[in-house]
mmCIF file of C-alpha atoms in Angstrom:
data_model
loop_
_atom_site.group_PDB
_atom_site.id
_atom_site.type_symbol
_atom_site.label_atom_id
_atom_site.label_comp_id
_atom_site.label_asym_id
_atom_site.label_seq_id
_atom_site.Cartn_x
_atom_site.Cartn_y
_atom_site.Cartn_z
ATOM 1 C CA MET A 1 -81.098 24.171 -8.089
ATOM 2 C CA CYS A 2 -83.842 25.381 -10.419
ATOM 3 C CA ILE A 3 -82.836 29.016 -9.925
ATOM 4 C CA ARG A 4 -79.291 28.243 -10.994
ATOM 5 C CA ASP A 5 -80.561 26.229 -13.987
ATOM 6 C CA ARG A 6 -82.517 29.267 -15.154
ATOM 7 C CA LEU A 7 -79.543 31.565 -14.869
ATOM 8 C CA ASP A 8 -76.775 29.117 -15.705
ATOM 9 C CA SER A 9 -75.491 30.639 -18.940
ATOM 10 C CA ASN A 10 -75.277 34.093 -17.401
ATOM 11 C CA LEU A 11 -74.524 33.198 -13.785
ATOM 12 C CA GLY A 12 -71.331 34.902 -12.653
ATOM 13 C CA ALA A 13 -70.838 36.447 -16.094
ATOM 14 C CA GLN A 14 -68.771 39.608 -16.251
ATOM 15 C CA ARG A 15 -70.578 42.794 -17.238
ATOM 16 C CA CYS A 16 -69.292 44.503 -20.343
ATOM 17 C CA SER A 17 -69.597 47.791 -22.203
ATOM 18 C CA LYS A 18 -67.633 49.865 -24.705
ATOM 19 C CA SER A 19 -65.439 51.156 -21.887
ATOM 20 C CA LYS A 20 -65.179 47.751 -20.182
ATOM 21 C CA PRO A 21 -64.209 45.058 -22.732
ATOM 22 C CA CYS A 22 -64.406 41.302 -22.142
ATOM 23 C CA PRO A 23 -61.393 39.134 -21.209
ATOM 24 C CA ASN A 24 -59.547 36.830 -23.599
ATOM 25 C CA LEU A 25 -61.730 34.265 -25.488
ATOM 26 C CA TYR A 26 -64.916 36.099 -24.478
ATOM 27 C CA LYS A 27 -67.100 38.515 -26.399
ATOM 28 C CA CYS A 28 -69.679 41.045 -25.292
ATOM 29 C CA ASN A 29 -73.354 40.264 -25.751
ATOM 30 C CA GLU A 30 -74.634 43.731 -26.651
ATOM 31 C CA ARG A 31 -78.210 42.900 -25.729
ATOM 32 C CA LEU A 32 -77.512 41.399 -22.300
ATOM 33 C CA LYS A 33 -74.397 43.516 -21.663
ATOM 34 C CA ILE A 34 -72.483 40.490 -20.387
ATOM 35 C CA CYS A 35 -69.367 38.605 -21.509
ATOM 36 C CA GLN A 36 -69.988 35.221 -23.136
ATOM 37 C CA HIS A 37 -67.452 32.660 -24.330
ATOM 38 C CA LYS A 38 -66.627 32.773 -28.042
ATOM 39 C CA GLU A 39 -67.664 29.994 -30.422
ATOM 40 C CA ILE A 40 -65.216 27.129 -30.944
ATOM 41 C CA PHE A 41 -64.268 28.264 -34.448
ATOM 42 C CA PRO A 42 -62.032 29.903 -35.437
ATOM 43 C CA LEU A 43 -59.532 28.447 -32.977
ATOM 44 C CA THR A 44 -56.894 30.683 -31.416
ATOM 45 C CA MET A 45 -53.310 29.453 -30.910
ATOM 46 C CA GLN A 46 -54.101 29.027 -27.219
ATOM 47 C CA GLU A 47 -57.060 26.785 -28.046
ATOM 48 C CA ILE A 48 -55.046 24.813 -30.627
ATOM 49 C CA PHE A 49 -52.403 24.019 -27.993
ATOM 50 C CA GLY A 50 -55.166 23.096 -25.527
ATOM 51 C CA SER A 51 -56.754 20.823 -28.157
ATOM 52 C CA LEU A 52 -53.467 18.956 -28.688
ATOM 53 C CA LEU A 53 -53.101 18.554 -24.928
ATOM 54 C CA VAL A 54 -56.680 17.234 -24.700
ATOM 55 C CA ILE A 55 -55.915 14.602 -27.363
ATOM 56 C CA VAL A 56 -52.929 13.300 -25.362
ATOM 57 C CA VAL A 57 -54.539 13.404 -21.908
ATOM 58 C CA ALA A 58 -57.929 12.057 -23.014
ATOM 59 C CA GLY A 59 -56.253 9.280 -24.994
ATOM 60 C CA LEU A 60 -54.115 8.144 -22.071
ATOM 61 C CA ALA A 61 -56.974 8.364 -19.570
ATOM 62 C CA ASN A 62 -59.470 6.489 -21.716
ATOM 63 C CA ALA A 63 -56.924 3.804 -22.642
ATOM 64 C CA GLY A 64 -56.894 2.943 -18.941
ATOM 65 C CA GLY A 65 -60.692 3.036 -18.678
ATOM 66 C CA LEU A 66 -60.495 6.089 -16.408
ATOM 67 C CA GLY A 67 -62.623 8.535 -18.405
ATOM 68 C CA GLY A 68 -60.289 11.321 -17.303
ATOM 69 C CA GLY A 69 -62.865 14.044 -16.661
ATOM 70 C CA ALA A 70 -61.124 15.247 -13.507
ATOM 71 C CA ILE A 71 -57.865 15.666 -15.458
ATOM 72 C CA ILE A 72 -59.423 17.187 -18.594
ATOM 73 C CA THR A 73 -61.520 19.777 -16.745
ATOM 74 C CA PRO A 74 -58.482 21.823 -15.568
ATOM 75 C CA ILE A 75 -57.214 21.908 -19.183
ATOM 76 C CA LEU A 76 -60.557 23.345 -20.308
ATOM 77 C CA ILE A 77 -60.382 25.959 -17.551
ATOM 78 C CA ILE A 78 -56.755 26.972 -18.217
ATOM 79 C CA PHE A 79 -56.426 26.814 -22.019
ATOM 80 C CA PHE A 80 -60.017 27.361 -23.187
ATOM 81 C CA GLU A 81 -60.881 29.633 -20.224
ATOM 82 C CA TYR A 82 -64.287 28.077 -19.628
ATOM 83 C CA ARG A 83 -65.787 28.489 -16.191
ATOM 84 C CA ALA A 84 -65.647 25.412 -13.921
ATOM 85 C CA SER A 85 -69.315 24.459 -14.374
ATOM 86 C CA ALA A 86 -69.094 24.821 -18.180
ATOM 87 C CA SER A 87 -65.832 22.819 -18.242
ATOM 88 C CA ILE A 88 -67.501 19.920 -16.440
ATOM 89 C CA MET A 89 -70.362 19.887 -18.950
ATOM 90 C CA ILE A 90 -67.876 19.840 -21.856
ATOM 91 C CA SER A 91 -65.861 17.094 -20.169
ATOM 92 C CA TYR A 92 -68.880 14.796 -20.629
ATOM 93 C CA ILE A 93 -68.281 15.067 -24.401
ATOM 94 C CA LEU A 94 -64.619 14.116 -24.054
ATOM 95 C CA VAL A 95 -65.289 11.258 -21.657
ATOM 96 C CA PHE A 96 -68.046 9.858 -23.880
ATOM 97 C CA GLY A 97 -65.990 10.090 -27.080
ATOM 98 C CA GLY A 98 -62.895 8.535 -25.549
ATOM 99 C CA SER A 99 -64.671 5.733 -23.703
ATOM 100 C CA LEU A 100 -66.664 4.864 -26.835
ATOM 101 C CA GLY A 101 -63.479 4.683 -28.891
ATOM 102 C CA ASN A 102 -61.738 2.644 -26.209
ATOM 103 C CA PHE A 103 -64.626 0.185 -26.002
ATOM 104 C CA PHE A 104 -64.731 -0.441 -29.758
ATOM 105 C CA LEU A 105 -60.951 -0.830 -29.974
ATOM 106 C CA SER A 106 -60.359 -3.009 -26.900
ATOM 107 C CA GLY A 107 -63.719 -3.913 -25.369
ATOM 108 C CA LEU A 108 -64.731 -6.064 -28.334
ATOM 109 C CA ALA A 109 -61.469 -8.019 -28.228
ATOM 110 C CA LYS A 110 -60.824 -11.440 -26.710
ATOM 111 C CA ASP A 111 -58.165 -12.516 -24.270
ATOM 112 C CA PRO A 112 -55.450 -14.113 -26.441
ATOM 113 C CA GLU A 113 -54.689 -16.754 -23.779
ATOM 114 C CA THR A 114 -58.229 -17.945 -22.975
ATOM 115 C CA GLY A 115 -60.300 -16.814 -25.968
ATOM 116 C CA ARG A 116 -62.847 -15.231 -23.642
ATOM 117 C CA ARG A 117 -64.138 -11.661 -23.855
ATOM 118 C CA VAL A 118 -62.279 -9.061 -21.796
ATOM 119 C CA VAL A 119 -65.422 -7.175 -20.695
ATOM 120 C CA ASN A 120 -67.053 -8.532 -17.543
ATOM 121 C CA TYR A 121 -70.710 -7.955 -18.484
ATOM 122 C CA ASP A 122 -72.045 -9.330 -15.190
ATOM 123 C CA LEU A 123 -70.041 -6.680 -13.391
ATOM 124 C CA ALA A 124 -71.165 -3.990 -15.842
ATOM 125 C CA LEU A 125 -74.822 -4.945 -15.286
ATOM 126 C CA LEU A 126 -74.288 -4.737 -11.539
ATOM 127 C CA CYS A 127 -72.576 -1.332 -11.557
ATOM 128 C CA LEU A 128 -74.383 0.538 -14.325
ATOM 129 C CA PRO A 129 -77.838 1.096 -12.704
ATOM 130 C CA LEU A 130 -76.230 2.631 -9.606
ATOM 131 C CA LEU A 131 -73.787 4.648 -11.721
ATOM 132 C CA LEU A 132 -76.709 6.097 -13.698
ATOM 133 C CA MET A 133 -78.700 6.711 -10.527
ATOM 134 C CA GLY A 134 -75.777 8.536 -8.970
ATOM 135 C CA THR A 135 -75.207 10.517 -12.169
ATOM 136 C CA LEU A 136 -78.781 11.859 -12.115
ATOM 137 C CA ILE A 137 -78.310 12.981 -8.516
ATOM 138 C CA GLY A 138 -74.819 14.383 -9.124
ATOM 139 C CA LEU A 139 -75.973 16.497 -12.077
ATOM 140 C CA LYS A 140 -78.543 18.213 -9.898
ATOM 141 C CA ILE A 141 -76.047 18.809 -7.088
ATOM 142 C CA ASN A 142 -73.615 20.269 -9.641
ATOM 143 C CA ARG A 143 -76.078 23.024 -10.530
ATOM 144 C CA ALA A 144 -76.267 24.118 -6.878
ATOM 145 C CA MET A 145 -72.584 23.941 -5.876
ATOM 146 C CA PRO A 146 -70.311 27.017 -5.933
ATOM 147 C CA GLU A 147 -67.587 26.792 -8.580
ATOM 148 C CA ILE A 148 -64.810 27.052 -5.978
ATOM 149 C CA ALA A 149 -66.242 23.950 -4.256
ATOM 150 C CA ILE A 150 -66.276 22.056 -7.585
ATOM 151 C CA ILE A 151 -62.628 22.982 -8.276
ATOM 152 C CA GLY A 152 -61.635 21.931 -4.753
ATOM 153 C CA LEU A 153 -63.389 18.594 -5.203
ATOM 154 C CA LEU A 154 -61.590 18.007 -8.507
ATOM 155 C CA VAL A 155 -58.188 18.693 -6.921
ATOM 156 C CA CYS A 156 -58.883 16.299 -4.042
ATOM 157 C CA LEU A 157 -60.097 13.605 -6.455
ATOM 158 C CA ILE A 158 -57.031 13.910 -8.676
ATOM 159 C CA VAL A 159 -54.603 13.638 -5.738
ATOM 160 C CA PHE A 160 -56.442 10.703 -4.157
ATOM 161 C CA LEU A 161 -56.892 8.731 -7.379
ATOM 162 C CA LEU A 162 -53.331 9.305 -8.583
ATOM 163 C CA GLN A 163 -52.087 7.856 -5.306
ATOM 164 C CA LYS A 164 -54.419 4.834 -5.594
ATOM 165 C CA VAL A 165 -53.571 4.185 -9.240
ATOM 166 C CA SER A 166 -49.814 4.522 -8.662
ATOM 167 C CA VAL A 167 -49.782 2.036 -5.795
ATOM 168 C CA LYS A 168 -51.945 -0.475 -7.663
ATOM 169 C CA ALA A 169 -49.988 -0.076 -10.906
ATOM 170 C CA TRP A 170 -46.733 -0.962 -9.131
ATOM 171 C CA SER A 171 -48.412 -3.919 -7.423
ATOM 172 C CA VAL A 172 -49.792 -5.255 -10.728
ATOM 173 C CA TYR A 173 -46.450 -4.720 -12.476
ATOM 174 C CA SER A 174 -44.566 -6.628 -9.758
ATOM 175 C CA LYS A 175 -47.111 -9.452 -9.789
ATOM 176 C CA GLU A 176 -46.956 -9.787 -13.584
ATOM 177 C CA ASN A 177 -43.155 -10.022 -13.453
ATOM 178 C CA VAL A 178 -43.340 -12.820 -10.876
ATOM 179 C CA GLU A 179 -45.961 -14.682 -12.921
ATOM 180 C CA ARG A 180 -43.955 -14.275 -16.124
ATOM 181 C CA ASP A 181 -40.838 -15.677 -14.461
ATOM 182 C CA ALA A 182 -42.868 -18.562 -13.028
ATOM 183 C CA ARG A 183 -44.331 -19.407 -16.445
ATOM 184 C CA LYS A 184 -40.886 -19.277 -18.022
ATOM 185 C CA SER A 185 -39.517 -21.614 -15.359
ATOM 186 C CA LEU A 186 -42.453 -24.003 -15.831
ATOM 187 C CA VAL A 187 -41.941 -24.129 -19.599
ATOM 188 C CA GLU A 188 -38.258 -24.959 -19.179
ATOM 189 C CA LYS A 189 -39.115 -27.686 -16.663
ATOM 190 C CA GLN A 190 -41.711 -29.174 -19.010
ATOM 191 C CA LYS A 191 -39.189 -29.386 -21.823
ATOM 192 C CA LYS A 192 -36.829 -31.358 -19.609
ATOM 193 C CA THR A 193 -39.439 -33.752 -18.241
ATOM 194 C CA THR A 194 -42.649 -34.407 -20.176
ATOM 195 C CA ASN A 195 -44.963 -32.778 -22.625
ATOM 196 C CA ASN A 196 -48.026 -34.610 -21.343
ATOM 197 C CA LEU A 197 -49.124 -31.999 -18.805
ATOM 198 C CA GLU A 198 -52.606 -30.622 -19.445
ATOM 199 C CA THR A 199 -52.877 -26.996 -20.462
ATOM 200 C CA PRO A 200 -55.693 -24.675 -19.344
ATOM 201 C CA THR A 201 -57.220 -25.078 -22.806
ATOM 202 C CA SER A 202 -57.434 -28.860 -22.431
ATOM 203 C CA LEU A 203 -58.953 -28.419 -18.983
ATOM 204 C CA ASP A 204 -61.575 -26.165 -20.471
ATOM 205 C CA THR A 205 -62.237 -28.737 -23.208
ATOM 206 C CA THR A 206 -62.620 -31.524 -20.654
ATOM 207 C CA ARG A 207 -65.079 -29.455 -18.651
ATOM 208 C CA GLU A 208 -67.061 -28.586 -21.768
ATOM 209 C CA GLU A 209 -67.386 -32.231 -22.725
ATOM 210 C CA SER A 210 -68.408 -33.377 -19.245
ATOM 211 C CA ASN A 211 -70.967 -30.776 -18.275
ATOM 212 C CA ASP A 212 -73.513 -29.163 -20.598
ATOM 213 C CA GLU A 213 -74.335 -26.320 -18.216
ATOM 214 C CA LEU A 214 -70.684 -25.393 -17.791
ATOM 215 C CA THR A 215 -70.206 -25.674 -21.546
ATOM 216 C CA GLN A 216 -72.938 -23.105 -22.094
ATOM 217 C CA LEU A 217 -71.325 -20.713 -19.615
ATOM 218 C CA LEU A 218 -67.938 -21.088 -21.298
ATOM 219 C CA VAL A 219 -69.471 -20.430 -24.724
ATOM 220 C CA GLU A 220 -71.208 -17.311 -23.399
ATOM 221 C CA GLU A 221 -67.915 -16.038 -21.959
ATOM 222 C CA LYS A 222 -66.382 -16.165 -25.452
ATOM 223 C CA ASN A 223 -69.158 -14.052 -26.974
ATOM 224 C CA VAL A 224 -67.705 -10.528 -27.163
ATOM 225 C CA PHE A 225 -71.147 -8.957 -27.638
ATOM 226 C CA PRO A 226 -73.816 -10.744 -25.533
ATOM 227 C CA ILE A 227 -77.039 -9.426 -27.050
ATOM 228 C CA LYS A 228 -79.309 -10.191 -24.078
ATOM 229 C CA LYS A 229 -77.125 -8.281 -21.621
ATOM 230 C CA MET A 230 -76.609 -5.356 -23.996
ATOM 231 C CA VAL A 231 -80.365 -5.133 -24.566
ATOM 232 C CA SER A 232 -80.864 -4.917 -20.784
ATOM 233 C CA ILE A 233 -78.354 -2.076 -20.539
ATOM 234 C CA LEU A 234 -79.774 -0.191 -23.526
ATOM 235 C CA THR A 235 -83.330 -0.598 -22.194
ATOM 236 C CA LEU A 236 -82.418 1.160 -18.956
ATOM 237 C CA VAL A 237 -80.603 3.964 -20.812
ATOM 238 C CA VAL A 238 -83.547 4.515 -23.192
ATOM 239 C CA ILE A 239 -85.994 4.658 -20.252
ATOM 240 C CA ILE A 240 -83.885 7.335 -18.542
ATOM 241 C CA ILE A 241 -83.687 9.401 -21.743
ATOM 242 C CA ILE A 242 -87.451 9.123 -22.341
ATOM 243 C CA ILE A 243 -88.165 10.302 -18.785
ATOM 244 C CA SER A 244 -85.719 13.204 -19.297
ATOM 245 C CA VAL A 245 -87.477 14.251 -22.534
ATOM 246 C CA ILE A 246 -90.863 14.084 -20.813
ATOM 247 C CA LYS A 247 -89.512 15.982 -17.790
ATOM 248 C CA GLY A 248 -87.956 18.704 -19.936
ATOM 249 C CA SER A 249 -85.867 21.609 -18.687
ATOM 250 C CA GLN A 250 -85.794 25.390 -18.726
ATOM 251 C CA ARG A 251 -84.348 25.492 -22.273
ATOM 252 C CA PHE A 252 -85.842 22.228 -23.569
ATOM 253 C CA PRO A 253 -89.648 22.258 -23.170
ATOM 254 C CA SER A 254 -91.243 19.067 -21.901
ATOM 255 C CA ALA A 255 -92.706 16.786 -24.574
ATOM 256 C CA LEU A 256 -95.893 16.593 -22.468
ATOM 257 C CA GLY A 257 -95.958 20.162 -21.179
ATOM 258 C CA VAL A 258 -94.531 19.436 -17.719
ATOM 259 C CA ASP A 259 -93.775 22.665 -15.826
ATOM 260 C CA PHE A 260 -90.088 23.171 -15.152
ATOM 261 C CA CYS A 261 -89.327 22.579 -11.460
ATOM 262 C CA GLY A 262 -92.980 21.822 -10.747
ATOM 263 C CA PHE A 263 -94.296 18.838 -8.799
ATOM 264 C CA THR A 264 -94.443 16.566 -11.874
ATOM 265 C CA TYR A 265 -90.905 17.575 -12.841
ATOM 266 C CA TRP A 266 -89.466 16.401 -9.510
ATOM 267 C CA THR A 267 -91.735 13.333 -9.484
ATOM 268 C CA LEU A 268 -90.277 12.237 -12.839
ATOM 269 C CA LEU A 269 -86.740 12.781 -11.564
ATOM 270 C CA VAL A 270 -87.461 10.623 -8.504
ATOM 271 C CA LEU A 271 -89.085 8.030 -10.786
ATOM 272 C CA ALA A 272 -85.883 7.797 -12.867
ATOM 273 C CA VAL A 273 -83.833 7.250 -9.700
ATOM 274 C CA VAL A 274 -86.254 4.584 -8.426
ATOM 275 C CA ILE A 275 -86.215 2.739 -11.777
ATOM 276 C CA CYS A 276 -82.413 2.626 -11.692
ATOM 277 C CA PHE A 277 -82.483 1.196 -8.161
ATOM 278 C CA LEU A 278 -85.119 -1.436 -9.034
ATOM 279 C CA PHE A 279 -83.082 -2.421 -12.094
ATOM 280 C CA TYR A 280 -80.057 -2.798 -9.815
ATOM 281 C CA LEU A 281 -81.976 -5.088 -7.422
ATOM 282 C CA HIS A 282 -82.980 -7.300 -10.351
ATOM 283 C CA THR A 283 -79.507 -7.483 -11.900
ATOM 284 C CA SER A 284 -77.772 -8.043 -8.545
ATOM 285 C CA ARG A 285 -79.924 -11.124 -7.958
ATOM 286 C CA GLU A 286 -79.157 -12.408 -11.465
ATOM 287 C CA VAL A 287 -75.422 -11.762 -11.062
ATOM 288 C CA SER A 288 -75.332 -13.509 -7.670
ATOM 289 C CA ARG A 289 -77.241 -16.483 -9.091
ATOM 290 C CA THR A 290 -74.867 -16.783 -12.061
ATOM 291 C CA TYR A 291 -71.817 -16.596 -9.790
ATOM 292 C CA ALA A 292 -73.238 -19.311 -7.504
ATOM 293 C CA ILE A 293 -73.762 -21.580 -10.532
ATOM 294 C CA LYS A 294 -70.208 -20.958 -11.728
ATOM 295 C CA GLU A 295 -68.745 -21.841 -8.335
ATOM 296 C CA ARG A 296 -70.865 -24.991 -8.079
ATOM 297 C CA LEU A 297 -69.774 -26.181 -11.516
ATOM 298 C CA GLY A 298 -66.103 -25.416 -10.918
ATOM 299 C CA PHE A 299 -65.912 -22.599 -13.461
ATOM 300 C CA PRO A 300 -62.262 -21.839 -14.382
ATOM 301 C CA PHE A 301 -61.967 -18.199 -13.252
ATOM 302 C CA GLU A 302 -59.137 -16.264 -14.906
ATOM 303 C CA ASP A 303 -58.212 -13.961 -12.020
ATOM 304 C CA GLU A 304 -58.742 -13.286 -8.318
ATOM 305 C CA PHE A 305 -61.919 -11.258 -8.876
ATOM 306 C CA ARG A 306 -65.087 -12.834 -7.478
ATOM 307 C CA LEU A 307 -68.678 -11.542 -7.482
ATOM 308 C CA ASN A 308 -69.507 -13.031 -4.089
ATOM 309 C CA ARG A 309 -72.000 -11.423 -1.730
ATOM 310 C CA GLY A 310 -69.421 -9.331 0.116
ATOM 311 C CA ASN A 311 -67.853 -7.927 -3.033
ATOM 312 C CA VAL A 312 -71.256 -7.240 -4.605
ATOM 313 C CA SER A 313 -72.264 -5.083 -1.619
ATOM 314 C CA LYS A 314 -69.004 -3.109 -1.606
ATOM 315 C CA ILE A 315 -68.891 -2.606 -5.379
ATOM 316 C CA SER A 316 -72.544 -1.496 -5.364
ATOM 317 C CA LEU A 317 -71.812 1.190 -2.780
ATOM 318 C CA TYR A 318 -68.758 2.430 -4.687
ATOM 319 C CA SER A 319 -70.774 2.463 -7.938
ATOM 320 C CA ALA A 320 -73.376 4.789 -6.448
ATOM 321 C CA ILE A 321 -70.635 7.097 -5.134
ATOM 322 C CA ALA A 322 -68.823 7.021 -8.487
ATOM 323 C CA GLY A 323 -72.085 7.928 -10.244
ATOM 324 C CA VAL A 324 -72.642 10.962 -8.024
ATOM 325 C CA LEU A 325 -69.058 12.089 -8.661
ATOM 326 C CA ALA A 326 -69.554 11.504 -12.403
ATOM 327 C CA GLY A 327 -72.480 13.904 -12.520
ATOM 328 C CA LEU A 328 -71.003 16.329 -10.017
ATOM 329 C CA ALA A 329 -67.427 16.618 -11.276
ATOM 330 C CA GLY A 330 -67.592 15.253 -14.826
ATOM 331 C CA ILE A 331 -65.276 12.296 -14.158
ATOM 332 C CA GLY A 332 -67.410 9.717 -15.995
ATOM 333 C CA GLY A 333 -67.171 7.270 -13.077
ATOM 334 C CA GLY A 334 -64.184 5.459 -14.580
ATOM 335 C CA MET A 335 -61.613 7.256 -12.439
ATOM 336 C CA VAL A 336 -63.251 5.715 -9.375
ATOM 337 C CA MET A 337 -64.339 2.356 -10.785
ATOM 338 C CA SER A 338 -61.183 1.315 -12.660
ATOM 339 C CA PRO A 339 -58.805 1.502 -9.636
ATOM 340 C CA LEU A 340 -61.505 -0.160 -7.523
ATOM 341 C CA LEU A 341 -61.835 -3.105 -9.918
ATOM 342 C CA LEU A 342 -58.068 -3.558 -9.937
ATOM 343 C CA GLU A 343 -58.115 -3.493 -6.147
ATOM 344 C CA TYR A 344 -60.613 -6.384 -6.118
ATOM 345 C CA GLY A 345 -58.438 -8.539 -8.370
ATOM 346 C CA LEU A 346 -59.781 -7.917 -11.879
ATOM 347 C CA ARG A 347 -57.072 -8.119 -14.539
ATOM 348 C CA PRO A 348 -55.947 -4.695 -15.922
ATOM 349 C CA GLN A 349 -57.210 -5.344 -19.463
ATOM 350 C CA SER A 350 -60.597 -6.521 -18.192
ATOM 351 C CA ALA A 351 -60.852 -3.660 -15.661
ATOM 352 C CA SER A 352 -60.140 -1.092 -18.390
ATOM 353 C CA ALA A 353 -62.612 -2.579 -20.887
ATOM 354 C CA THR A 354 -65.390 -3.082 -18.300
ATOM 355 C CA SER A 355 -64.915 0.410 -16.898
ATOM 356 C CA SER A 356 -64.999 1.866 -20.429
ATOM 357 C CA LEU A 357 -68.328 0.155 -21.124
ATOM 358 C CA THR A 358 -69.954 1.630 -18.015
ATOM 359 C CA VAL A 359 -68.438 5.063 -18.689
ATOM 360 C CA VAL A 360 -69.871 5.031 -22.242
ATOM 361 C CA PHE A 361 -73.400 4.973 -20.822
ATOM 362 C CA THR A 362 -72.937 7.237 -17.786
ATOM 363 C CA SER A 363 -71.217 9.912 -19.890
ATOM 364 C CA PHE A 364 -73.840 9.514 -22.645
ATOM 365 C CA ILE A 365 -76.639 10.162 -20.141
ATOM 366 C CA SER A 366 -74.745 13.150 -18.700
ATOM 367 C CA LEU A 367 -74.077 14.554 -22.178
ATOM 368 C CA THR A 368 -77.698 14.041 -23.281
ATOM 369 C CA LEU A 369 -79.011 15.869 -20.215
ATOM 370 C CA ALA A 370 -76.470 18.661 -20.718
ATOM 371 C CA LEU A 371 -77.625 19.055 -24.336
ATOM 372 C CA LEU A 372 -81.303 19.029 -23.354
ATOM 373 C CA ASN A 373 -80.613 21.721 -20.750
ATOM 374 C CA GLY A 374 -78.584 23.822 -23.208
ATOM 375 C CA PHE A 375 -75.396 23.641 -21.135
ATOM 376 C CA VAL A 376 -73.276 22.653 -24.174
ATOM 377 C CA GLU A 377 -73.443 23.740 -27.807
ATOM 378 C CA TYR A 378 -73.481 21.422 -30.815
ATOM 379 C CA ASP A 379 -70.201 22.775 -32.229
ATOM 380 C CA GLN A 380 -68.578 21.965 -28.885
ATOM 381 C CA VAL A 381 -69.960 18.423 -29.070
ATOM 382 C CA VAL A 382 -68.533 17.867 -32.562
ATOM 383 C CA TRP A 383 -65.082 19.321 -31.825
ATOM 384 C CA PHE A 384 -64.402 17.810 -28.415
ATOM 385 C CA PHE A 385 -65.890 14.423 -29.355
ATOM 386 C CA LEU A 386 -63.505 14.345 -32.314
ATOM 387 C CA LEU A 387 -60.512 15.246 -30.119
ATOM 388 C CA SER A 388 -61.312 12.539 -27.590
ATOM 389 C CA ALA A 389 -61.972 9.827 -30.195
ATOM 390 C CA VAL A 390 -58.729 10.655 -32.021
ATOM 391 C CA GLY A 391 -56.796 10.566 -28.740
ATOM 392 C CA ALA A 392 -58.214 7.184 -27.769
ATOM 393 C CA PHE A 393 -57.505 5.758 -31.240
ATOM 394 C CA ILE A 394 -53.883 6.974 -31.345
ATOM 395 C CA VAL A 395 -52.951 5.835 -27.830
ATOM 396 C CA LEU A 396 -54.626 2.416 -28.128
ATOM 397 C CA SER A 397 -53.077 1.869 -31.561
ATOM 398 C CA LEU A 398 -49.627 2.568 -30.092
ATOM 399 C CA ILE A 399 -50.300 0.213 -27.173
ATOM 400 C CA HIS A 400 -51.317 -2.634 -29.500
ATOM 401 C CA ILE A 401 -48.318 -2.299 -31.829
#
């Protein structure tokens, strides 16, 4: 892995000379005598068309909380002609920009029917440590895998996830139609009989008045930005970044002089993984305790999703796998987590917003590590972040019209 890190920018690069020019979108480095990709600007017509396609695809993917790295990476390979490993590193920028835009546009909203926040922060706290842990591992595996293996993995992921999303989307659509018809029938029946039936809002009010502990839980559920939980998430992210800065890389010297790929380097990497796992153990206990309290108090759950012991174990396993795939294939984790959350009964809006929140942090860690290692350039960060944010804004604005 360390050998490939040292040679990454030149690994597999085509040799060039006056008699052997570089391919399209590449230029010859006269000193190294190898072909290197051109800077982002000025854009060619091919890159302009690819940029427009990125806006559309990234916007649609992030609107669903998917991240979309596995779909965006082929666009970067075909239209921008980046190599597979470079495309995955750039996809972190797009996933981060889109998920951040999606979170601010929809994640800070409230459910119009219940007045509660759409993001399930208990679920985010449960998944995020394992997603970050898997991302750290996946990034290292990515540096050692052949590019043909990475492309093959991306193809398999796209086919599998498209099948899962399609089946679940049809199931959710059919269920929503049935529920809408049932609500319409109930309203008509109420008009003919009596208007004295209690609504969910009045039930919530009754519960709030009768039980202080339940009242506090209901109030917390309506807070779109729970500071205590966000501080916990940010604390873990900051710790991982600090360890990465101390650990350093081949192109980013350690803040404390740690030798690249030496014993201390690997010890710090293992330490970051262990901290993520310990954080997960702590949050899983807290989440399980909160869920037990909610069940005991008769908390009015909005959907079929439950954080019981069985679901916690399964979601934890999938989170770790999604994290590895996020670092390995640049998918951000959302393409795995969002369909999974729908499968376990979380409402589509909540699944999208919760997935977007977790993807914001996993992609941010991936992007930060890629920058520290010199795998992406700052002009690439600015351009592709802008494309992704614009795509997310346009698509979500159209959805909310």
